[in-house]
C-alpha angles and dihedrals in degrees: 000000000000119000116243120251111247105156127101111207126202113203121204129152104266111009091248115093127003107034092044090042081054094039097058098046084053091049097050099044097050093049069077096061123075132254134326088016100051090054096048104123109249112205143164145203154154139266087208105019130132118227125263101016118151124226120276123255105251097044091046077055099047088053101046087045083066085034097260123136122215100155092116099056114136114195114235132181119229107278127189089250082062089052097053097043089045110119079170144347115225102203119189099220132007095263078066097058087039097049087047082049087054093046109045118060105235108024117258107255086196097069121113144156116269093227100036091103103049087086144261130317082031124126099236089185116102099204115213126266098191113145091002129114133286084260095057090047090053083053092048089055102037080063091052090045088060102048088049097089093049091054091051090065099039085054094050098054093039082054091047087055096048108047095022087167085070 
């Protein structure tokens, strides 16, 4: 019998700034919700990321200003264990999806933006901070804070499917 998948998976580029900024913020926000939900496994990593990187300073900064640490991240590329635990992939532009799309045989069918289900007329890409300023990093996550809600529910529902004894 095949496990469950009970993981959401957030996709950036390296691992170090925007999934573990969104992954934590996930995570946070659904310690609020009740069980099953609050206990999902929220995770990140990179389609070109190389392993055991920390996060980087600005986004570790932009976390702990809304009391979120971030300071034990430890940057990990997608593996096929990730793959097989996903319930979903949370990916930050579309060259992400497509990049997920590239590494995994067959192509996930469980990858989405982070932002698509805010609602339309929305930019549902999270550009990347990398190298800008602290004040670029708090943008990056308040675009990540908004989308936060909407994910809550998705999640929900992809959980529901997923487990419909529950």
């Amino acid at each position: 019998m095949s496990k469950t998948p009970n993981e959401i998976v957030f996709v950036c580029t390296a691992n170090t700034c925007r999934s573990p900024m969104a992954a934590a913020l996930l995570r946070h926000a659904l310690s609020a919700q009740d069980e099953p939900i609050s206990t999902l496994k929220v995770s990140s990593a990179g389609v070109s990321a190389f392993p055991g990187q920390a996060a980087s300073l600005n986004s570790v900064d932009a976390l702990k200003k809304v009391g979120i640490d971030l300071s034990d991240h430890q940057s990990q590329a997608i593996s096929q264990e990730i793959v097989d635990n996903a319930l979903a992939f949370f990916c930050m532009t579309d060259s992400h999806l497509a990049m997920l799309s590239y590494q995994i045989d067959p192509p996930p069918q469980n990858a989405y933006l982070m932002r698509q289900f805010i609602g339309a007329g929305v930019d549902d890409q999270i550009p990347d901070p990398f190298g800008g300023s602290l004040r670029q990093y708090e943008a990056c996550r308040d675009s990540m804070v908004e989308a936060i809600p909407s994910l809550i529910e998705v999640v929900k529902k992809l959980h529901q499917s997923a487990n419909p004894a529950e």
